[in-house]
Amino acid sequence: MNKILLALCCFLACIPDPAQAQTRIAPYGVLPSINQLHWQQMEYYMFAHFGPNTFTGKEWGTGKEDPRVFNPTHLDCLQWARVAKAAGMTGIILVAKHHDGFCLWPSAYSKHTVAYSSWMNGQGDVLKDLAAACRVYGLKLGLYLSPWDRNHPAYGTPAYNQVFAGMLNEVLTHYGPIFEVWFDGANGEGPNGKKQVYDWALFDSTVKHDQPQAVIFNFSNTDGIRWVGNESGYAPETSWSRDSGFQSDSRMTETRMGEGFEEGPYWRPSETDVSIRPGWFYHPEQDSLVKTVARLMEIYEQSVGRNSSLLLNVPPDREGRISPVDSSRLMAFRDARLAAFLHNLALGSRTVASTTAGPYEAAFLTDGNPRTCWAAGNDKKSPEILLWLTRDTAFNTLELMEYLPLGQRVKSFTVEAWQGKKWTLIASGTTIGHIRILTFPTVRTGRLRIRITGSDAPPVLSEVQLYRDPALP
Ligand code: FUL
């Protein structure tokens, strides 16, 4: 090979990573921020509800609980982090203050905190312990703070907005980097019988000032993440990362919240929050009701596999540890996921497309690298991708990935397998987004065809992967 040809090959070899490319693919619509792209890669992380409710057996405390009820006997945040890491999670979001107002850190703004509890004679700080544990295990830390406060005397008056911003400032400046701030939408009455008019602009600017790399759940239109609209553990099949923004909540049904808006002017992808147990807090009588591995797999495929992320609540018990029932279920769930996504059977296929923009060839779809991509040309016809598998292959799971830094585009597609003498439809879908997982009864074929039947702009996909999940028919 002469030198010019070699130089050209090297140039082409890195071009299909659009982040480095010289050939420009036009972006479409509103785009994700860097913070949102980093967040999207996290996919699966832990929610930890822990506080007075853990000890009183409630789900919603009244705020009148004696702070001394908070008294874990063996609080072990390292164990939480070890379990989360072994489970394959990427971070932990701690409920630092629930609606009862109890602060898991010694806040200067309240008398309803760990400093007034029996735990460690009031010298403890759960946030400090958890932040240190997350650092040990390479996990990111996020914080949930309920603006609704059933304890604070100022709640229901303008002064409370300053209190809440002050609390936010405390938790966002003492514990290192925070990847997500989770604002619960519940807004009930406080001790004086009044509801608070929240100063979202103040809360938003506090987060952005203290933790500029954090994403904000629920109440922000920049670096925002939206609620998926249910607490049952699924995103709808159609799942846009764009939506109409949090201020339009009044005309937003829960279904619309889940689906997002194709035409939405804001990039606010959804997060699916669900508990491994019936309750958000630990209750010993629910030990037999921890979700099964099959149910957790379904939840995973219907959240991460539908362009959402999975925030799975695993509440620590009264000792201050994740119970063995939950941790062993999480390990079995991890094993099931590893088995389901063990070998990408599409790797090395000969992959061609009916249309290609410049060097973004279809072969990059089956290279196992989500940073490279195939881009369709500007021609109007529905593009088709053809995979010639290395041999006749049996599979029951398809994973597609769209290259989101350039915007979300695909709105419908079909998947067909070559069976004898004809193409047979085996699956179809609407949006793709970060990851779309489809499962179907096992098919055996040597050829697969994916047709993008609807797209807002020429599609740009990064991966087509095939698996055989042994737990599926
Ligand atoms: C809801 C709360 O009312 C629940 O107690 C729980 O914290 C859940 C994650 O969000 O709005």
GROMACS .gro file of C-alpha atoms and ligand atoms in nm:
model
  484
    1MET     CA    1   0.000   0.000   0.000
    2ASN     CA    2   0.146   0.336  -0.092
    3LYS     CA    3   0.180   0.615   0.161
    4ILE     CA    4  -0.106   0.825   0.026
    5LEU     CA    5  -0.345   0.531   0.038
    6LEU     CA    6  -0.234   0.443   0.391
    7ALA     CA    7  -0.288   0.802   0.507
    8LEU     CA    8  -0.634   0.799   0.347
    9CYS     CA    9  -0.723   0.472   0.520
   10CYS     CA   10  -0.620   0.609   0.860
   11PHE     CA   11  -0.825   0.920   0.795
   12LEU     CA   12  -1.130   0.717   0.699
   13ALA     CA   13  -1.086   0.484   0.996
   14CYS     CA   14  -1.158   0.763   1.244
   15ILE     CA   15  -1.411   0.955   1.037
   16PRO     CA   16  -1.716   0.749   1.137
   17ASP     CA   17  -1.683   0.881   1.490
   18PRO     CA   18  -1.882   1.200   1.422
   19ALA     CA   19  -1.722   1.369   1.721
   20GLN     CA   20  -1.395   1.371   1.526
   21ALA     CA   21  -1.525   1.378   1.173
   22GLN     CA   22  -1.439   1.627   0.904
   23THR     CA   23  -1.748   1.542   0.701
   24ARG     CA   24  -2.037   1.708   0.879
   25ILE     CA   25  -2.374   1.542   0.934
   26ALA     CA   26  -2.632   1.813   0.992
   27PRO     CA   27  -2.769   1.797   1.347
   28TYR     CA   28  -3.146   1.770   1.386
   29GLY     CA   29  -3.363   1.965   1.632
   30VAL     CA   30  -3.268   2.045   1.988
   31LEU     CA   31  -2.956   1.855   2.102
   32PRO     CA   32  -2.845   1.703   2.432
   33SER     CA   33  -2.592   1.891   2.644
   34ILE     CA   34  -2.265   1.725   2.743
   35ASN     CA   35  -2.409   1.679   3.096
   36GLN     CA   36  -2.713   1.501   2.952
   37LEU     CA   37  -2.496   1.282   2.729
   38HIS     CA   38  -2.284   1.177   3.028
   39TRP     CA   39  -2.600   1.108   3.227
   40GLN     CA   40  -2.745   0.901   2.940
   41GLN     CA   41  -2.444   0.669   2.953
   42MET     CA   42  -2.521   0.587   3.319
   43GLU     CA   43  -2.834   0.388   3.226
   44TYR     CA   44  -2.889   0.204   3.556
   45TYR     CA   45  -2.836   0.340   3.907
   46MET     CA   46  -2.966   0.305   4.261
   47PHE     CA   47  -3.223   0.508   4.454
   48ALA     CA   48  -3.193   0.488   4.835
   49HIS     CA   49  -3.490   0.594   5.047
   50PHE     CA   50  -3.377   0.605   5.409
   51GLY     CA   51  -3.491   0.816   5.705
   52PRO     CA   52  -3.739   0.822   5.995
   53ASN     CA   53  -3.993   0.631   5.782
   54THR     CA   54  -3.752   0.334   5.783
   55PHE     CA   55  -3.798   0.317   6.161
   56THR     CA   56  -4.166   0.410   6.192
   57GLY     CA   57  -4.289   0.186   5.911
   58LYS     CA   58  -4.444   0.475   5.717
   59GLU     CA   59  -4.412   0.588   5.357
   60TRP     CA   60  -4.490   0.952   5.423
   61GLY     CA   61  -4.389   1.086   5.764
   62THR     CA   62  -4.586   1.373   5.911
   63GLY     CA   63  -4.278   1.571   6.010
   64LYS     CA   64  -4.382   1.544   6.374
   65GLU     CA   65  -4.170   1.234   6.437
   66ASP     CA   66  -3.916   1.257   6.715
   67PRO     CA   67  -3.578   1.282   6.535
   68ARG     CA   68  -3.443   1.028   6.786
   69VAL     CA   69  -3.632   0.751   6.601
   70PHE     CA   70  -3.358   0.767   6.337
   71ASN     CA   71  -3.111   0.519   6.481
   72PRO     CA   72  -2.957   0.266   6.240
   73THR     CA   73  -2.765   0.006   6.440
   74HIS     CA   74  -2.492  -0.070   6.182
   75LEU     CA   75  -2.505   0.196   5.914
   76ASP     CA   76  -2.271   0.081   5.638
   77CYS     CA   77  -2.265   0.300   5.328
   78LEU     CA   78  -1.969   0.101   5.195
   79GLN     CA   79  -2.201  -0.199   5.182
   80TRP     CA   80  -2.459   0.000   4.981
   81ALA     CA   81  -2.191   0.104   4.735
   82ARG     CA   82  -2.043  -0.247   4.716
   83VAL     CA   83  -2.387  -0.390   4.637
   84ALA     CA   84  -2.460  -0.120   4.378
   85LYS     CA   85  -2.126  -0.173   4.207
   86ALA     CA   86  -2.159  -0.552   4.203
   87ALA     CA   87  -2.511  -0.512   4.065
   88GLY     CA   88  -2.372  -0.325   3.764
   89MET     CA   89  -2.508   0.012   3.870
   90THR     CA   90  -2.327   0.335   3.791
   91GLY     CA   91  -2.434   0.557   4.081
   92ILE     CA   92  -2.655   0.609   4.386
   93ILE     CA   93  -2.917   0.880   4.440
   94LEU     CA   94  -2.976   0.926   4.813
   95VAL     CA   95  -3.301   1.065   4.949
   96ALA     CA   96  -3.131   1.329   5.163
   97LYS     CA   97  -3.462   1.485   5.276
   98HIS     CA   98  -3.807   1.334   5.222
   99HIS     CA   99  -4.142   1.506   5.272
  100ASP     CA  100  -4.110   1.472   5.654
  101GLY     CA  101  -3.826   1.726   5.636
  102PHE     CA  102  -3.569   1.511   5.818
  103CYS     CA  103  -3.219   1.589   5.686
  104LEU     CA  104  -2.966   1.305   5.662
  105TRP     CA  105  -2.691   1.565   5.699
  106PRO     CA  106  -2.649   1.810   5.991
  107SER     CA  107  -2.816   2.107   5.822
  108ALA     CA  108  -2.782   2.446   5.986
  109TYR     CA  109  -3.131   2.533   5.857
  110SER     CA  110  -3.331   2.278   6.056
  111LYS     CA  111  -3.368   2.110   6.392
  112HIS     CA  112  -3.505   1.798   6.228
  113THR     CA  113  -3.178   1.634   6.125
  114VAL     CA  114  -2.927   1.361   6.206
  115ALA     CA  115  -2.767   1.604   6.453
  116TYR     CA  116  -3.079   1.568   6.673
  117SER     CA  117  -3.105   1.191   6.631
  118SER     CA  118  -2.981   0.910   6.852
  119TRP     CA  119  -2.751   0.783   6.578
  120MET     CA  120  -2.385   0.837   6.672
  121ASN     CA  121  -2.499   1.076   6.947
  122GLY     CA  122  -2.590   1.326   6.679
  123GLN     CA  123  -2.238   1.331   6.534
  124GLY     CA  124  -2.314   1.135   6.214
  125ASP     CA  125  -2.361   1.248   5.853
  126VAL     CA  126  -2.505   0.997   5.607
  127LEU     CA  127  -2.412   1.211   5.304
  128LYS     CA  128  -2.049   1.223   5.411
  129ASP     CA  129  -2.035   0.845   5.457
  130LEU     CA  130  -2.210   0.775   5.128
  131ALA     CA  131  -1.999   1.025   4.930
  132ALA     CA  132  -1.684   0.856   5.064
  133ALA     CA  133  -1.821   0.508   4.985
  134CYS     CA  134  -1.911   0.610   4.628
  135ARG     CA  135  -1.559   0.738   4.577
  136VAL     CA  136  -1.418   0.402   4.693
  137TYR     CA  137  -1.632   0.212   4.442
  138GLY     CA  138  -1.615   0.459   4.152
  139LEU     CA  139  -1.986   0.537   4.165
  140LYS     CA  140  -2.147   0.873   4.098
  141LEU     CA  141  -2.353   1.034   4.372
  142GLY     CA  142  -2.689   1.203   4.322
  143LEU     CA  143  -2.921   1.366   4.575
  144TYR     CA  144  -3.298   1.376   4.615
  145LEU     CA  145  -3.437   1.665   4.816
  146SER     CA  146  -3.807   1.705   4.865
  147PRO     CA  147  -3.904   2.072   4.844
  148TRP     CA  148  -4.223   1.976   5.029
  149ASP     CA  149  -4.137   1.988   5.398
  150ARG     CA  150  -4.395   1.884   5.657
  151ASN     CA  151  -4.168   1.986   5.944
  152HIS     CA  152  -4.005   2.318   5.869
  153PRO     CA  153  -4.178   2.610   6.045
  154ALA     CA  154  -4.107   2.844   5.752
  155TYR     CA  155  -4.271   2.616   5.495
  156GLY     CA  156  -4.562   2.793   5.326
  157THR     CA  157  -4.395   3.136   5.353
  158PRO     CA  158  -4.150   3.310   5.115
  159ALA     CA  159  -3.874   3.259   5.375
  160TYR     CA  160  -3.882   2.885   5.310
  161ASN     CA  161  -3.750   2.934   4.956
  162GLN     CA  162  -3.434   3.080   5.111
  163VAL     CA  163  -3.419   2.790   5.359
  164PHE     CA  164  -3.448   2.533   5.082
  165ALA     CA  165  -3.190   2.710   4.864
  166GLY     CA  166  -2.962   2.720   5.168
  167MET     CA  167  -3.007   2.349   5.227
  168LEU     CA  168  -2.935   2.285   4.861
  169ASN     CA  169  -2.622   2.493   4.885
  170GLU     CA  170  -2.508   2.289   5.186
  171VAL     CA  171  -2.550   1.951   5.019
  172LEU     CA  172  -2.405   2.069   4.689
  173THR     CA  173  -2.088   2.219   4.831
  174HIS     CA  174  -1.970   1.969   5.095
  175TYR     CA  175  -1.978   1.626   4.937
  176GLY     CA  176  -1.793   1.644   4.605
  177PRO     CA  177  -1.941   1.609   4.257
  178ILE     CA  178  -2.314   1.540   4.233
  179PHE     CA  179  -2.437   1.396   3.903
  180GLU     CA  180  -2.810   1.454   3.948
  181VAL     CA  181  -3.034   1.662   4.173
  182TRP     CA  182  -3.377   1.507   4.210
  183PHE     CA  183  -3.662   1.744   4.291
  184ASP     CA  184  -3.972   1.561   4.399
  185GLY     CA  185  -4.285   1.712   4.250
  186ALA     CA  186  -4.507   1.655   4.556
  187ASN     CA  187  -4.627   1.986   4.700
  188GLY     CA  188  -4.851   1.943   5.003
  189GLU     CA  189  -4.925   2.145   5.313
  190GLY     CA  190  -4.671   2.225   5.581
  191PRO     CA  191  -4.711   2.256   5.960
  192ASN     CA  192  -4.899   2.587   5.923
  193GLY     CA  193  -5.148   2.432   5.679
  194LYS     CA  194  -5.014   2.625   5.379
  195LYS     CA  195  -4.864   2.508   5.054
  196GLN     CA  196  -4.540   2.658   4.933
  197VAL     CA  197  -4.506   2.861   4.614
  198TYR     CA  198  -4.166   2.732   4.506
  199ASP     CA  199  -3.901   2.960   4.363
  200TRP     CA  200  -3.779   2.721   4.094
  201ALA     CA  201  -3.558   2.984   3.934
  202LEU     CA  202  -3.369   3.020   4.263
  203PHE     CA  203  -3.334   2.643   4.316
  204ASP     CA  204  -3.225   2.595   3.956
  205SER     CA  205  -2.962   2.868   3.970
  206THR     CA  206  -2.831   2.730   4.301
  207VAL     CA  207  -2.774   2.388   4.145
  208LYS     CA  208  -2.618   2.535   3.832
  209HIS     CA  209  -2.389   2.755   4.036
  210ASP     CA  210  -2.275   2.485   4.280
  211GLN     CA  211  -2.269   2.182   4.052
  212PRO     CA  212  -2.262   2.298   3.689
  213GLN     CA  213  -2.218   1.942   3.561
  214ALA     CA  214  -2.532   1.806   3.733
  215VAL     CA  215  -2.853   1.720   3.555
  216ILE     CA  216  -3.178   1.829   3.721
  217PHE     CA  217  -3.473   1.597   3.757
  218ASN     CA  218  -3.818   1.744   3.703
  219PHE     CA  219  -3.794   2.122   3.724
  220SER     CA  220  -3.546   2.254   3.474
  221ASN     CA  221  -3.541   2.312   3.100
  222THR     CA  222  -3.164   2.319   3.071
  223ASP     CA  223  -2.978   2.003   3.166
  224GLY     CA  224  -3.319   1.869   3.260
  225ILE     CA  225  -3.440   1.513   3.301
  226ARG     CA  226  -3.813   1.440   3.304
  227TRP     CA  227  -4.022   1.196   3.505
  228VAL     CA  228  -4.143   0.900   3.300
  229GLY     CA  229  -4.498   0.953   3.430
  230ASN     CA  230  -4.541   0.635   3.640
  231GLU     CA  231  -4.373   0.455   3.928
  232SER     CA  232  -4.434   0.105   3.788
  233GLY     CA  233  -4.109   0.075   3.598
  234TYR     CA  234  -4.174   0.134   3.230
  235ALA     CA  235  -4.127   0.394   2.964
  236PRO     CA  236  -4.381   0.387   2.682
  237GLU     CA  237  -4.277   0.227   2.353
  238THR     CA  238  -4.257   0.570   2.197
  239SER     CA  239  -4.001   0.761   2.394
  240TRP     CA  240  -3.870   1.095   2.272
  241SER     CA  241  -3.585   1.269   2.450
  242ARG     CA  242  -3.749   1.600   2.359
  243ASP     CA  243  -4.043   1.746   2.544
  244SER     CA  244  -4.235   2.067   2.591
  245GLY     CA  245  -4.060   2.175   2.910
  246PHE     CA  246  -4.160   2.159   3.273
  247GLN     CA  247  -4.364   2.479   3.276
  248SER     CA  248  -4.627   2.321   3.053
  249ASP     CA  249  -4.702   2.052   3.312
  250SER     CA  250  -5.069   2.146   3.342
  251ARG     CA  251  -5.153   2.014   2.996
  252MET     CA  252  -4.914   1.724   3.030
  253THR     CA  253  -5.082   1.391   3.099
  254GLU     CA  254  -4.870   1.113   3.246
  255THR     CA  255  -4.872   0.935   2.908
  256ARG     CA  256  -4.745   1.247   2.732
  257MET     CA  257  -4.482   1.281   3.002
  258GLY     CA  258  -4.366   0.929   2.932
  259GLU     CA  259  -4.361   0.968   2.556
  260GLY     CA  260  -4.218   1.317   2.538
  261PHE     CA  261  -4.287   1.529   2.232
  262GLU     CA  262  -4.155   1.466   1.883
  263GLU     CA  263  -4.160   1.840   1.817
  264GLY     CA  264  -4.049   1.938   2.169
  265PRO     CA  265  -3.820   2.241   2.199
  266TYR     CA  266  -3.631   2.104   2.504
  267TRP     CA  267  -3.399   1.805   2.538
  268ARG     CA  268  -3.532   1.641   2.857
  269PRO     CA  269  -3.499   1.262   2.837
  270SER     CA  270  -3.697   1.044   3.075
  271GLU     CA  271  -3.586   0.861   3.386
  272THR     CA  272  -3.781   0.560   3.513
  273ASP     CA  273  -3.795   0.542   3.893
  274VAL     CA  274  -3.932   0.228   4.050
  275SER     CA  275  -3.880   0.040   4.375
  276ILE     CA  276  -3.754  -0.317   4.404
  277ARG     CA  277  -4.021  -0.349   4.677
  278PRO     CA  278  -4.383  -0.233   4.700
  279GLY     CA  279  -4.279   0.065   4.917
  280TRP     CA  280  -4.009   0.326   4.868
  281PHE     CA  281  -3.888   0.279   5.228
  282TYR     CA  282  -3.781  -0.051   5.383
  283HIS     CA  283  -4.055  -0.243   5.566
  284PRO     CA  284  -3.961  -0.591   5.696
  285GLU     CA  285  -4.306  -0.730   5.612
  286GLN     CA  286  -4.231  -0.665   5.242
  287ASP     CA  287  -3.927  -0.898   5.234
  288SER     CA  288  -4.132  -1.161   5.052
  289LEU     CA  289  -4.253  -0.907   4.797
  290VAL     CA  290  -3.918  -0.810   4.645
  291LYS     CA  291  -3.953  -0.808   4.265
  292THR     CA  292  -3.853  -1.125   4.082
  293VAL     CA  293  -3.562  -1.143   3.839
  294ALA     CA  294  -3.807  -1.190   3.549
  295ARG     CA  295  -3.992  -0.873   3.652
  296LEU     CA  296  -3.666  -0.680   3.693
  297MET     CA  297  -3.557  -0.793   3.345
  298GLU     CA  298  -3.887  -0.672   3.204
  299ILE     CA  299  -3.839  -0.338   3.382
  300TYR     CA  300  -3.485  -0.307   3.245
  301GLU     CA  301  -3.595  -0.376   2.889
  302GLN     CA  302  -3.886  -0.134   2.920
  303SER     CA  303  -3.677   0.149   3.065
  304VAL     CA  304  -3.314   0.134   2.953
  305GLY     CA  305  -3.441  -0.050   2.644
  306ARG     CA  306  -3.683   0.233   2.567
  307ASN     CA  307  -3.456   0.534   2.564
  308SER     CA  308  -3.495   0.597   2.936
  309SER     CA  309  -3.274   0.529   3.237
  310LEU     CA  310  -3.351   0.300   3.529
  311LEU     CA  311  -3.341   0.445   3.880
  312LEU     CA  312  -3.405   0.135   4.090
  313ASN     CA  313  -3.489   0.196   4.454
  314VAL     CA  314  -3.321  -0.042   4.699
  315PRO     CA  315  -3.400   0.093   5.047
  316PRO     CA  316  -3.158   0.026   5.334
  317ASP     CA  317  -3.310  -0.146   5.638
  318ARG     CA  318  -3.319  -0.052   6.006
  319GLU     CA  319  -2.962  -0.168   6.056
  320GLY     CA  320  -2.860   0.075   5.785
  321ARG     CA  321  -2.768  -0.195   5.536
  322ILE     CA  322  -2.920  -0.325   5.216
  323SER     CA  323  -3.106  -0.638   5.317
  324PRO     CA  324  -2.976  -0.976   5.197
  325VAL     CA  325  -3.307  -1.041   5.019
  326ASP     CA  326  -3.258  -0.734   4.801
  327SER     CA  327  -2.886  -0.774   4.743
  328SER     CA  328  -2.913  -1.138   4.638
  329ARG     CA  329  -3.200  -1.048   4.404
  330LEU     CA  330  -2.985  -0.775   4.251
  331MET     CA  331  -2.701  -1.022   4.190
  332ALA     CA  332  -2.938  -1.270   4.027
  333PHE     CA  333  -3.072  -0.987   3.811
  334ARG     CA  334  -2.716  -0.894   3.711
  335ASP     CA  335  -2.646  -1.256   3.616
  336ALA     CA  336  -2.963  -1.270   3.408
  337ARG     CA  337  -2.862  -0.951   3.223
  338LEU     CA  338  -2.512  -1.081   3.162
  339ALA     CA  339  -2.656  -1.405   3.022
  340ALA     CA  340  -2.910  -1.221   2.807
  341PHE     CA  341  -2.651  -0.987   2.655
  342LEU     CA  342  -2.352  -1.223   2.655
  343HIS     CA  343  -2.257  -1.255   2.287
  344ASN     CA  344  -2.345  -0.995   2.030
  345LEU     CA  345  -2.432  -1.226   1.743
  346ALA     CA  346  -2.433  -0.942   1.490
  347LEU     CA  347  -2.063  -0.871   1.539
  348GLY     CA  348  -1.872  -0.920   1.218
  349SER     CA  349  -2.180  -0.944   0.995
  350ARG     CA  350  -2.153  -0.802   0.645
  351THR     CA  351  -2.375  -0.499   0.685
  352VAL     CA  352  -2.489  -0.282   0.395
  353ALA     CA  353  -2.742  -0.001   0.364
  354SER     CA  354  -2.953   0.130   0.076
  355THR     CA  355  -2.814   0.478   0.134
  356THR     CA  356  -2.506   0.616   0.305
  357ALA     CA  357  -2.379   0.967   0.377
  358GLY     CA  358  -2.012   0.997   0.293
  359PRO     CA  359  -1.792   0.764   0.493
  360TYR     CA  360  -2.055   0.673   0.757
  361GLU     CA  361  -2.097   0.321   0.627
  362ALA     CA  362  -2.339   0.058   0.753
  363ALA     CA  363  -2.047  -0.167   0.852
  364PHE     CA  364  -2.002   0.055   1.159
  365LEU     CA  365  -2.338  -0.065   1.288
  366THR     CA  366  -2.200  -0.409   1.363
  367ASP     CA  367  -1.855  -0.317   1.495
  368GLY     CA  368  -1.968  -0.321   1.860
  369ASN     CA  369  -1.859   0.042   1.903
  370PRO     CA  370  -2.134   0.293   1.990
  371ARG     CA  371  -1.905   0.585   1.903
  372THR     CA  372  -1.902   0.500   1.534
  373CYS     CA  373  -2.211   0.530   1.321
  374TRP     CA  374  -2.393   0.483   0.997
  375ALA     CA  375  -2.569   0.786   0.851
  376ALA     CA  376  -2.827   0.772   0.576
  377GLY     CA  377  -2.794   0.999   0.276
  378ASN     CA  378  -3.041   1.276   0.204
  379ASP     CA  379  -3.253   1.074  -0.040
  380LYS     CA  380  -3.619   1.058   0.058
  381LYS     CA  381  -3.682   0.681   0.042
  382SER     CA  382  -3.701   0.477   0.365
  383PRO     CA  383  -3.350   0.352   0.421
  384GLU     CA  384  -3.288  -0.021   0.460
  385ILE     CA  385  -3.007  -0.195   0.641
  386LEU     CA  386  -2.919  -0.551   0.552
  387LEU     CA  387  -2.718  -0.780   0.779
  388TRP     CA  388  -2.560  -1.094   0.632
  389LEU     CA  389  -2.481  -1.284   0.949
  390THR     CA  390  -2.166  -1.494   0.956
  391ARG     CA  391  -2.384  -1.810   0.968
  392ASP     CA  392  -2.744  -1.915   1.031
  393THR     CA  393  -2.803  -1.775   1.378
  394ALA     CA  394  -3.074  -1.811   1.642
  395PHE     CA  395  -3.164  -1.498   1.842
  396ASN     CA  396  -3.455  -1.343   2.030
  397THR     CA  397  -3.331  -0.997   2.123
  398LEU     CA  398  -3.241  -0.698   1.911
  399GLU     CA  399  -3.070  -0.386   2.039
  400LEU     CA  400  -3.059  -0.068   1.832
  401MET     CA  401  -2.880   0.254   1.919
  402GLU     CA  402  -2.923   0.597   1.770
  403TYR     CA  403  -2.638   0.847   1.769
  404LEU     CA  404  -2.793   1.108   2.000
  405PRO     CA  405  -2.530   1.387   1.994
  406LEU     CA  406  -2.677   1.475   1.654
  407GLY     CA  407  -3.040   1.464   1.773
  408GLN     CA  408  -3.312   1.202   1.793
  409ARG     CA  409  -3.465   1.122   1.455
  410VAL     CA  410  -3.618   0.776   1.402
  411LYS     CA  411  -3.994   0.741   1.458
  412SER     CA  412  -4.073   0.402   1.309
  413PHE     CA  413  -3.893   0.091   1.188
  414THR     CA  414  -3.950  -0.273   1.102
  415VAL     CA  415  -3.729  -0.578   1.143
  416GLU     CA  416  -3.754  -0.877   0.907
  417ALA     CA  417  -3.575  -1.211   0.894
  418TRP     CA  418  -3.514  -1.402   0.572
  419GLN     CA  419  -3.708  -1.728   0.611
  420GLY     CA  420  -3.673  -1.975   0.324
  421LYS     CA  421  -3.780  -1.766   0.030
  422LYS     CA  422  -3.923  -1.451   0.183
  423TRP     CA  423  -3.882  -1.178   0.439
  424THR     CA  424  -4.087  -1.233   0.756
  425LEU     CA  425  -4.169  -0.950   0.993
  426ILE     CA  426  -4.031  -1.034   1.339
  427ALA     CA  427  -4.058  -0.700   1.516
  428SER     CA  428  -4.141  -0.335   1.468
  429GLY     CA  429  -4.105  -0.024   1.674
  430THR     CA  430  -4.139   0.351   1.687
  431THR     CA  431  -3.860   0.555   1.845
  432ILE     CA  432  -3.505   0.426   1.908
  433GLY     CA  433  -3.306   0.686   2.106
  434HIS     CA  434  -3.005   0.590   2.316
  435ILE     CA  435  -3.098   0.219   2.328
  436ARG     CA  436  -3.402   0.034   2.200
  437ILE     CA  437  -3.436  -0.330   2.301
  438LEU     CA  438  -3.689  -0.556   2.130
  439THR     CA  439  -3.753  -0.917   2.226
  440PHE     CA  440  -3.942  -1.176   2.018
  441PRO     CA  441  -3.973  -1.556   1.992
  442THR     CA  442  -3.640  -1.704   1.882
  443VAL     CA  443  -3.581  -1.688   1.507
  444ARG     CA  444  -3.307  -1.859   1.311
  445THR     CA  445  -3.182  -1.684   1.002
  446GLY     CA  446  -2.874  -1.581   0.812
  447ARG     CA  447  -3.014  -1.247   0.695
  448LEU     CA  448  -3.183  -0.960   0.873
  449ARG     CA  449  -3.341  -0.647   0.725
  450ILE     CA  450  -3.413  -0.330   0.918
  451ARG     CA  451  -3.623  -0.066   0.746
  452ILE     CA  452  -3.646   0.282   0.885
  453THR     CA  453  -4.003   0.362   0.782
  454GLY     CA  454  -4.028   0.705   0.945
  455SER     CA  455  -3.767   0.956   1.051
  456ASP     CA  456  -3.761   1.330   1.118
  457ALA     CA  457  -3.428   1.359   0.933
  458PRO     CA  458  -3.193   1.107   0.768
  459PRO     CA  459  -3.128   0.849   1.042
  460VAL     CA  460  -2.792   0.821   1.218
  461LEU     CA  461  -2.756   0.491   1.405
  462SER     CA  462  -2.458   0.366   1.596
  463GLU     CA  463  -2.531  -0.001   1.670
  464VAL     CA  464  -2.736  -0.303   1.565
  465GLN     CA  465  -2.682  -0.591   1.807
  466LEU     CA  466  -2.839  -0.936   1.832
  467TYR     CA  467  -2.856  -1.167   2.133
  468ARG     CA  468  -3.005  -1.493   2.243
  469ASP     CA  469  -3.146  -1.458   2.594
  470PRO     CA  470  -3.160  -1.813   2.738
  471ALA     CA  471  -3.449  -1.711   2.966
  472LEU     CA  472  -3.676  -1.628   2.670
  473PRO     CA  473  -3.856  -1.873   2.440
  474FUL     C1  474  -4.283   1.049   4.521
  474FUL     C2  475  -4.283   1.051   4.674
  474FUL     O1  476  -4.406   1.097   4.725
  474FUL     C3  477  -4.253   0.909   4.719
  474FUL     O2  478  -4.258   0.896   4.858
  474FUL     C4  479  -4.117   0.870   4.664
  474FUL     O3  480  -4.016   0.948   4.724
  474FUL     C5  481  -4.115   0.886   4.513
  474FUL     C6  482  -3.981   0.856   4.451
  474FUL     O4  483  -4.154   1.015   4.474
  474FUL     O5  484  -4.324   1.169   4.469
   0.00000   0.00000   0.00000
